[in-house]
Amino acid sequence: MSIASSPRRDQRRRMLVSWKRSAAAGESASGTTARAPAEYATDAAPERQRGPAVLLPTTAAGLTLAIIAILLPVAGSIALGACEAAFGMKPITATGRFARTLRAVEACVDPQSIASLQAWLGQLFLFAAAVIACIVRLMRRHRRDDYHGRYRAWGWLAGLFLITACAGIAPVGPLVAALATDATGIAFGPGGAGWWFALAATAYGFVALWAVLPLHERLGTAFWLTFALASWSGSAAALWIGSRWPLHAVASASLWSLAAAFAVIAMLTAARSVIREIRGLPVRKPTADRAAAKPARAEPTAAAHRRRDEHVEESEDVETPDFTATDEESDETAFTDGSESEHRHLSKAERKRLKKLARMREAAA
């Protein structure tokens, strides 16, 4: 009894036999042993793989969907985490048979925990922002008029995102604060944390201006990056206030994760702007510039009206044909050729010339 195999399996078997025969022929010719090839499609070659820059959203609709996909989970985690601290009610009640599971879920959405959902989303978004900044750097480095190497700013910005992501888990801020306090002997802020905040604000401000200003479409990137820096400032201010404000820990964690979301949105907007520059798409002018350009377009319209009026005045001086003429008059001005079976009506200029010649003959007679 024979078992029928599938056509796909038979095809693979025939391909494997052909590969083995070709490999054996190659070994006998060269005397070397080669590894048997595996079956891959043509698109599996590294040269045919799509780069990460192709996956970035380039249209307004795609960017809008990406923004919604980024902000929705952050807003949901912030709402669950701040519900108890802000309103005094728990969103999840650990009772019943699955009380242990519900307590674990409650720990996941706790904003004061390092392993919370907000912290994980913040880390994920910061790493994504760093990757997109590196992609922008790779694209900007091919700009021919960049004589000062401004594309390097995007690499520095990616490094700042990675340091910020590391500071969310490791105590990088307290380390810098302790080092600066020991070196200067001045405790700036609570526990010297002011040194870390001042250094981070200076670095972000300088690098952000260095990177964003050369862009042609910089308004969207500057908008979201400003929101990110403002959220990080609010998180630092909540830590600065400390125990004098009951919600300082929840607010600090929520603003930090929200700033990470704004950072990745800013990088997506910057990447879209750079891709539009590479493809040579026109820059959208602000509304004030378009309104100021409207009177300039009104002048050619007025000139066109003047030319049309002049053309009408000139056309009035031209003699208009008299379509009420009798049949006899029309027959007098008709031209008959023996080669033509029908009468061919003369044009206006020919009729005027014939009338002029007739008046000259009458005057001569």
Short mmCIF file of N, CA and C in Angstrom, two decimals, residues 54-202:
data_model
loop_
_atom_site.label_atom_id
_atom_site.label_comp_id
_atom_site.label_asym_id
_atom_site.label_seq_id
_atom_site.Cartn_x
_atom_site.Cartn_y
_atom_site.Cartn_z
N VAL A 54 11.96 52.71 5.49
CA VAL A 54 10.80 52.55 4.63
C VAL A 54 9.54 52.31 5.45
N LEU A 55 9.69 51.81 6.67
CA LEU A 55 8.55 51.49 7.51
C LEU A 55 8.00 52.70 8.26
N LEU A 56 8.68 53.82 8.21
CA LEU A 56 8.22 55.00 8.94
C LEU A 56 7.04 55.64 8.23
N PRO A 57 6.08 56.20 8.98
CA PRO A 57 4.94 56.85 8.32
C PRO A 57 5.35 58.15 7.65
N THR A 58 4.94 58.33 6.40
CA THR A 58 5.29 59.52 5.64
C THR A 58 4.07 60.38 5.30
N THR A 59 2.88 59.86 5.49
CA THR A 59 1.67 60.64 5.22
C THR A 59 1.08 61.16 6.53
N ALA A 60 0.23 62.16 6.40
CA ALA A 60 -0.41 62.73 7.58
C ALA A 60 -1.33 61.71 8.26
N ALA A 61 -2.01 60.89 7.47
CA ALA A 61 -2.90 59.88 8.05
C ALA A 61 -2.10 58.81 8.81
N GLY A 62 -0.99 58.36 8.22
CA GLY A 62 -0.16 57.38 8.90
C GLY A 62 0.44 57.91 10.18
N LEU A 63 0.88 59.17 10.15
CA LEU A 63 1.44 59.77 11.37
C LEU A 63 0.37 59.93 12.44
N THR A 64 -0.83 60.27 12.04
CA THR A 64 -1.93 60.41 13.00
C THR A 64 -2.26 59.07 13.66
N LEU A 65 -2.29 58.01 12.86
CA LEU A 65 -2.55 56.68 13.44
C LEU A 65 -1.43 56.26 14.39
N ALA A 66 -0.19 56.58 14.04
CA ALA A 66 0.93 56.25 14.93
C ALA A 66 0.83 57.02 16.24
N ILE A 67 0.44 58.28 16.19
CA ILE A 67 0.29 59.08 17.40
C ILE A 67 -0.80 58.50 18.30
N ILE A 68 -1.92 58.10 17.68
CA ILE A 68 -3.01 57.51 18.47
C ILE A 68 -2.57 56.20 19.11
N ALA A 69 -1.82 55.37 18.34
CA ALA A 69 -1.35 54.09 18.87
C ALA A 69 -0.34 54.27 20.00
N ILE A 70 0.35 55.40 20.04
CA ILE A 70 1.33 55.66 21.10
C ILE A 70 0.66 56.24 22.34
N LEU A 71 -0.26 57.17 22.14
CA LEU A 71 -0.85 57.88 23.28
C LEU A 71 -1.93 57.07 24.00
N LEU A 72 -2.63 56.19 23.30
CA LEU A 72 -3.71 55.45 23.96
C LEU A 72 -3.22 54.55 25.09
N PRO A 73 -2.22 53.70 24.90
CA PRO A 73 -1.77 52.87 26.04
C PRO A 73 -1.18 53.68 27.17
N VAL A 74 -0.49 54.78 26.85
CA VAL A 74 0.07 55.62 27.92
C VAL A 74 -1.04 56.26 28.73
N ALA A 75 -2.05 56.79 28.04
CA ALA A 75 -3.17 57.42 28.76
C ALA A 75 -3.92 56.40 29.61
N GLY A 76 -4.10 55.18 29.08
CA GLY A 76 -4.78 54.15 29.86
C GLY A 76 -4.01 53.74 31.10
N SER A 77 -2.70 53.57 30.98
CA SER A 77 -1.89 53.19 32.15
C SER A 77 -1.84 54.32 33.18
N ILE A 78 -1.78 55.57 32.72
CA ILE A 78 -1.78 56.70 33.65
C ILE A 78 -3.11 56.79 34.39
N ALA A 79 -4.22 56.56 33.66
CA ALA A 79 -5.54 56.63 34.30
C ALA A 79 -5.70 55.54 35.35
N LEU A 80 -5.23 54.32 35.06
CA LEU A 80 -5.34 53.24 36.04
C LEU A 80 -4.42 53.47 37.24
N GLY A 81 -3.24 54.01 36.99
CA GLY A 81 -2.29 54.22 38.08
C GLY A 81 -2.64 55.37 38.99
N ALA A 82 -3.22 56.43 38.42
CA ALA A 82 -3.51 57.62 39.22
C ALA A 82 -4.91 57.63 39.77
N CYS A 83 -5.69 56.61 39.50
CA CYS A 83 -7.08 56.60 39.96
C CYS A 83 -7.17 56.58 41.48
N GLU A 84 -6.38 55.71 42.10
CA GLU A 84 -6.44 55.60 43.56
C GLU A 84 -5.86 56.82 44.24
N ALA A 85 -4.73 57.35 43.73
CA ALA A 85 -4.09 58.49 44.37
C ALA A 85 -4.88 59.78 44.18
N ALA A 86 -5.56 59.92 43.06
CA ALA A 86 -6.28 61.16 42.79
C ALA A 86 -7.70 61.15 43.32
N PHE A 87 -8.39 60.01 43.21
CA PHE A 87 -9.79 59.97 43.57
C PHE A 87 -10.08 59.10 44.78
N GLY A 88 -9.07 58.41 45.31
CA GLY A 88 -9.26 57.58 46.49
C GLY A 88 -10.01 56.30 46.25
N MET A 89 -10.06 55.80 45.05
CA MET A 89 -10.77 54.57 44.73
C MET A 89 -9.86 53.67 43.89
N LYS A 90 -9.93 52.38 44.15
CA LYS A 90 -9.10 51.43 43.44
C LYS A 90 -9.81 50.98 42.16
N PRO A 91 -9.09 51.02 41.02
CA PRO A 91 -9.74 50.54 39.79
C PRO A 91 -9.89 49.04 39.76
N ILE A 92 -9.07 48.32 40.54
CA ILE A 92 -9.11 46.86 40.57
C ILE A 92 -9.26 46.42 42.02
N THR A 93 -10.26 45.64 42.32
CA THR A 93 -10.50 45.14 43.67
C THR A 93 -10.10 43.68 43.74
N ALA A 94 -9.11 43.37 44.61
CA ALA A 94 -8.57 42.01 44.71
C ALA A 94 -9.44 41.18 45.66
N THR A 95 -10.55 40.71 45.19
CA THR A 95 -11.45 39.86 45.99
C THR A 95 -11.88 38.67 45.15
N GLY A 96 -12.40 37.68 45.84
CA GLY A 96 -12.94 36.51 45.16
C GLY A 96 -11.90 35.45 44.89
N ARG A 97 -12.22 34.60 43.96
CA ARG A 97 -11.36 33.46 43.66
C ARG A 97 -10.04 33.88 43.04
N PHE A 98 -10.06 34.92 42.21
CA PHE A 98 -8.85 35.37 41.52
C PHE A 98 -8.24 36.58 42.22
N ALA A 99 -8.29 36.61 43.53
CA ALA A 99 -7.75 37.74 44.27
C ALA A 99 -6.23 37.86 44.07
N ARG A 100 -5.55 36.72 44.04
CA ARG A 100 -4.10 36.77 43.86
C ARG A 100 -3.75 37.32 42.47
N THR A 101 -4.47 36.91 41.47
CA THR A 101 -4.22 37.42 40.12
C THR A 101 -4.51 38.91 40.02
N LEU A 102 -5.59 39.35 40.66
CA LEU A 102 -5.93 40.77 40.62
C LEU A 102 -4.91 41.61 41.37
N ARG A 103 -4.33 41.08 42.46
CA ARG A 103 -3.28 41.82 43.15
C ARG A 103 -2.03 41.95 42.26
N ALA A 104 -1.74 40.92 41.47
CA ALA A 104 -0.61 41.00 40.54
C ALA A 104 -0.88 42.03 39.44
N VAL A 105 -2.11 42.08 38.97
CA VAL A 105 -2.46 43.08 37.96
C VAL A 105 -2.38 44.49 38.55
N GLU A 106 -2.80 44.64 39.79
CA GLU A 106 -2.72 45.93 40.46
C GLU A 106 -1.28 46.38 40.63
N ALA A 107 -0.39 45.43 40.89
CA ALA A 107 1.03 45.78 40.98
C ALA A 107 1.61 46.19 39.63
N CYS A 108 1.06 45.64 38.57
CA CYS A 108 1.55 46.00 37.23
C CYS A 108 1.22 47.43 36.86
N VAL A 109 0.08 47.94 37.31
CA VAL A 109 -0.33 49.31 36.95
C VAL A 109 0.04 50.31 38.04
N ASP A 110 0.74 49.89 39.07
CA ASP A 110 1.15 50.80 40.13
C ASP A 110 2.25 51.72 39.61
N PRO A 111 2.03 53.03 39.53
CA PRO A 111 3.06 53.93 38.95
C PRO A 111 4.29 54.07 39.83
N GLN A 112 4.19 53.78 41.12
CA GLN A 112 5.33 53.92 42.00
C GLN A 112 6.29 52.73 41.93
N SER A 113 5.94 51.69 41.19
CA SER A 113 6.80 50.53 41.04
C SER A 113 7.71 50.70 39.83
N ILE A 114 8.94 50.22 39.95
CA ILE A 114 9.89 50.32 38.84
C ILE A 114 9.48 49.40 37.70
N ALA A 115 8.86 48.26 38.03
CA ALA A 115 8.45 47.29 37.01
C ALA A 115 7.00 47.47 36.61
N SER A 116 6.50 48.68 36.63
CA SER A 116 5.11 48.93 36.28
C SER A 116 4.95 49.03 34.76
N LEU A 117 3.69 49.07 34.34
CA LEU A 117 3.39 49.18 32.91
C LEU A 117 3.83 50.54 32.37
N GLN A 118 3.68 51.60 33.16
CA GLN A 118 4.12 52.92 32.72
C GLN A 118 5.62 52.96 32.49
N ALA A 119 6.39 52.39 33.41
CA ALA A 119 7.84 52.38 33.26
C ALA A 119 8.26 51.59 32.03
N TRP A 120 7.58 50.45 31.79
CA TRP A 120 7.93 49.65 30.62
C TRP A 120 7.61 50.39 29.33
N LEU A 121 6.46 51.06 29.26
CA LEU A 121 6.12 51.83 28.08
C LEU A 121 7.10 52.97 27.86
N GLY A 122 7.51 53.64 28.96
CA GLY A 122 8.47 54.72 28.83
C GLY A 122 9.81 54.23 28.28
N GLN A 123 10.29 53.09 28.78
CA GLN A 123 11.53 52.52 28.27
C GLN A 123 11.40 52.14 26.80
N LEU A 124 10.28 51.53 26.44
CA LEU A 124 10.06 51.12 25.06
C LEU A 124 10.04 52.31 24.11
N PHE A 125 9.34 53.37 24.51
CA PHE A 125 9.24 54.54 23.65
C PHE A 125 10.58 55.27 23.53
N LEU A 126 11.37 55.31 24.59
CA LEU A 126 12.67 55.97 24.52
C LEU A 126 13.63 55.19 23.61
N PHE A 127 13.61 53.87 23.69
CA PHE A 127 14.44 53.09 22.78
C PHE A 127 13.99 53.27 21.34
N ALA A 128 12.68 53.32 21.11
CA ALA A 128 12.18 53.56 19.76
C ALA A 128 12.58 54.95 19.26
N ALA A 129 12.53 55.96 20.14
CA ALA A 129 12.95 57.30 19.75
C ALA A 129 14.43 57.33 19.40
N ALA A 130 15.25 56.60 20.14
CA ALA A 130 16.68 56.54 19.84
C ALA A 130 16.94 55.88 18.49
N VAL A 131 16.20 54.81 18.19
CA VAL A 131 16.37 54.13 16.90
C VAL A 131 15.96 55.05 15.75
N ILE A 132 14.84 55.75 15.89
CA ILE A 132 14.38 56.65 14.82
C ILE A 132 15.36 57.81 14.65
N ALA A 133 15.92 58.32 15.75
CA ALA A 133 16.91 59.39 15.64
C ALA A 133 18.15 58.91 14.89
N CYS A 134 18.56 57.67 15.10
CA CYS A 134 19.69 57.12 14.35
C CYS A 134 19.35 56.99 12.86
N ILE A 135 18.11 56.61 12.55
CA ILE A 135 17.69 56.54 11.15
C ILE A 135 17.72 57.91 10.50
N VAL A 136 17.25 58.92 11.22
CA VAL A 136 17.29 60.28 10.70
C VAL A 136 18.73 60.72 10.47
N ARG A 137 19.63 60.35 11.37
CA ARG A 137 21.04 60.68 11.19
C ARG A 137 21.60 60.04 9.92
N LEU A 138 21.25 58.78 9.66
CA LEU A 138 21.74 58.11 8.46
C LEU A 138 21.22 58.78 7.19
N MET A 139 19.99 59.29 7.23
CA MET A 139 19.44 59.97 6.06
C MET A 139 20.01 61.37 5.90
N ARG A 140 20.19 62.09 7.01
CA ARG A 140 20.67 63.47 6.94
C ARG A 140 22.14 63.56 6.55
N ARG A 141 22.90 62.51 6.78
CA ARG A 141 24.32 62.58 6.46
C ARG A 141 24.59 62.61 4.96
N HIS A 142 23.57 62.30 4.15
CA HIS A 142 23.71 62.34 2.69
C HIS A 142 23.27 63.68 2.11
N ARG A 143 22.97 64.63 2.93
CA ARG A 143 22.59 65.95 2.42
C ARG A 143 23.84 66.70 1.96
N ARG A 144 23.83 67.18 0.73
CA ARG A 144 25.05 67.73 0.13
C ARG A 144 25.42 69.11 0.66
N ASP A 145 24.44 69.88 1.09
CA ASP A 145 24.73 71.23 1.55
C ASP A 145 24.98 71.30 3.05
N ASP A 146 25.18 70.15 3.70
CA ASP A 146 25.46 70.14 5.14
C ASP A 146 26.98 70.21 5.33
N TYR A 147 27.52 71.42 5.22
CA TYR A 147 28.97 71.58 5.31
C TYR A 147 29.48 71.52 6.73
N HIS A 148 28.62 71.74 7.72
CA HIS A 148 29.07 71.79 9.12
C HIS A 148 28.77 70.48 9.87
N GLY A 149 28.28 69.48 9.19
CA GLY A 149 28.02 68.20 9.84
C GLY A 149 26.93 68.26 10.89
N ARG A 150 25.83 68.94 10.57
CA ARG A 150 24.74 69.06 11.54
C ARG A 150 23.98 67.76 11.73
N TYR A 151 24.20 66.79 10.84
CA TYR A 151 23.52 65.50 11.00
C TYR A 151 23.97 64.79 12.28
N ARG A 152 25.14 65.15 12.81
CA ARG A 152 25.62 64.50 14.03
C ARG A 152 24.74 64.81 15.24
N ALA A 153 23.96 65.88 15.16
CA ALA A 153 23.09 66.22 16.28
C ALA A 153 22.08 65.12 16.56
N TRP A 154 21.65 64.40 15.52
CA TRP A 154 20.67 63.33 15.72
C TRP A 154 21.30 62.14 16.43
N GLY A 155 22.58 61.92 16.23
CA GLY A 155 23.26 60.88 17.00
C GLY A 155 23.37 61.24 18.47
N TRP A 156 23.69 62.51 18.75
CA TRP A 156 23.73 62.96 20.15
C TRP A 156 22.34 62.88 20.78
N LEU A 157 21.31 63.20 20.01
CA LEU A 157 19.95 63.12 20.56
C LEU A 157 19.56 61.67 20.86
N ALA A 158 19.97 60.74 20.01
CA ALA A 158 19.72 59.32 20.29
C ALA A 158 20.45 58.89 21.56
N GLY A 159 21.67 59.38 21.75
CA GLY A 159 22.40 59.07 22.98
C GLY A 159 21.72 59.61 24.22
N LEU A 160 21.16 60.81 24.13
CA LEU A 160 20.44 61.37 25.28
C LEU A 160 19.20 60.55 25.60
N PHE A 161 18.51 60.06 24.57
CA PHE A 161 17.34 59.21 24.82
C PHE A 161 17.74 57.92 25.53
N LEU A 162 18.86 57.33 25.12
CA LEU A 162 19.31 56.10 25.77
C LEU A 162 19.73 56.35 27.22
N ILE A 163 20.38 57.48 27.48
CA ILE A 163 20.76 57.81 28.85
C ILE A 163 19.53 58.03 29.71
N THR A 164 18.52 58.69 29.15
CA THR A 164 17.27 58.91 29.89
C THR A 164 16.57 57.59 30.19
N ALA A 165 16.57 56.67 29.21
CA ALA A 165 15.97 55.36 29.46
C ALA A 165 16.73 54.61 30.54
N CYS A 166 18.05 54.73 30.53
CA CYS A 166 18.85 54.06 31.57
C CYS A 166 18.59 54.69 32.94
N ALA A 167 18.41 56.01 32.97
CA ALA A 167 18.16 56.70 34.24
C ALA A 167 16.82 56.32 34.84
N GLY A 168 15.89 55.81 34.03
CA GLY A 168 14.61 55.37 34.57
C GLY A 168 14.71 54.09 35.37
N ILE A 169 15.78 53.31 35.15
CA ILE A 169 15.96 52.05 35.86
C ILE A 169 17.15 52.12 36.82
N ALA A 170 18.29 52.55 36.29
CA ALA A 170 19.50 52.65 37.12
C ALA A 170 19.57 54.02 37.77
N PRO A 171 20.22 54.15 38.92
CA PRO A 171 20.31 55.44 39.62
C PRO A 171 21.38 56.36 39.01
N VAL A 172 21.18 56.73 37.74
CA VAL A 172 22.15 57.61 37.08
C VAL A 172 22.04 59.02 37.64
N GLY A 173 20.82 59.49 37.88
CA GLY A 173 20.64 60.83 38.42
C GLY A 173 21.28 61.01 39.79
N PRO A 174 21.01 60.14 40.77
CA PRO A 174 21.70 60.26 42.06
C PRO A 174 23.21 60.16 41.97
N LEU A 175 23.73 59.38 41.02
CA LEU A 175 25.17 59.27 40.84
C LEU A 175 25.77 60.60 40.38
N VAL A 176 25.15 61.23 39.38
CA VAL A 176 25.63 62.52 38.90
C VAL A 176 25.48 63.58 39.99
N ALA A 177 24.36 63.54 40.72
CA ALA A 177 24.15 64.52 41.79
C ALA A 177 25.19 64.38 42.88
N ALA A 178 25.51 63.15 43.29
CA ALA A 178 26.52 62.95 44.33
C ALA A 178 27.90 63.37 43.86
N LEU A 179 28.23 63.06 42.60
CA LEU A 179 29.54 63.45 42.07
C LEU A 179 29.69 64.96 42.00
N ALA A 180 28.65 65.67 41.51
CA ALA A 180 28.74 67.13 41.41
C ALA A 180 28.76 67.77 42.79
N THR A 181 28.03 67.21 43.73
CA THR A 181 28.03 67.78 45.09
C THR A 181 29.39 67.59 45.76
N ASP A 182 30.00 66.43 45.59
CA ASP A 182 31.32 66.20 46.18
C ASP A 182 32.39 67.04 45.51
N ALA A 183 32.25 67.29 44.21
CA ALA A 183 33.26 68.07 43.50
C ALA A 183 33.17 69.56 43.80
N THR A 184 31.96 70.07 43.95
CA THR A 184 31.80 71.52 44.19
C THR A 184 31.56 71.86 45.64
N GLY A 185 31.12 70.92 46.45
CA GLY A 185 30.79 71.20 47.83
C GLY A 185 29.48 71.92 48.01
N ILE A 186 28.67 71.99 46.96
CA ILE A 186 27.38 72.69 46.99
C ILE A 186 26.29 71.67 46.71
N ALA A 187 25.35 71.54 47.61
CA ALA A 187 24.22 70.63 47.43
C ALA A 187 23.10 71.41 46.75
N PHE A 188 23.04 71.33 45.45
CA PHE A 188 22.07 72.07 44.66
C PHE A 188 20.80 71.23 44.54
N GLY A 189 19.75 71.64 45.25
CA GLY A 189 18.51 70.89 45.23
C GLY A 189 18.49 69.82 46.29
N PRO A 190 17.38 69.08 46.37
CA PRO A 190 17.28 68.01 47.38
C PRO A 190 18.25 66.88 47.07
N GLY A 191 19.26 66.71 47.95
CA GLY A 191 20.25 65.66 47.74
C GLY A 191 21.16 65.91 46.56
N GLY A 192 21.24 67.18 46.11
CA GLY A 192 22.07 67.48 44.95
C GLY A 192 21.44 67.14 43.62
N ALA A 193 20.13 66.84 43.61
CA ALA A 193 19.46 66.45 42.36
C ALA A 193 19.38 67.59 41.36
N GLY A 194 19.54 68.84 41.85
CA GLY A 194 19.50 69.97 40.93
C GLY A 194 20.60 69.94 39.89
N TRP A 195 21.76 69.36 40.26
CA TRP A 195 22.84 69.25 39.28
C TRP A 195 22.44 68.35 38.11
N TRP A 196 21.80 67.24 38.41
CA TRP A 196 21.36 66.33 37.37
C TRP A 196 20.29 66.98 36.49
N PHE A 197 19.34 67.69 37.09
CA PHE A 197 18.30 68.34 36.31
C PHE A 197 18.88 69.45 35.43
N ALA A 198 19.79 70.23 35.97
CA ALA A 198 20.39 71.32 35.19
C ALA A 198 21.22 70.77 34.03
N LEU A 199 21.99 69.73 34.28
CA LEU A 199 22.79 69.14 33.21
C LEU A 199 21.92 68.54 32.11
N ALA A 200 20.86 67.84 32.50
CA ALA A 200 19.97 67.24 31.50
C ALA A 200 19.24 68.30 30.69
N ALA A 201 18.76 69.36 31.35
CA ALA A 201 18.05 70.42 30.64
C ALA A 201 18.96 71.14 29.66
N THR A 202 20.19 71.41 30.06
CA THR A 202 21.15 72.09 29.17
C THR A 202 21.48 71.22 27.96
#
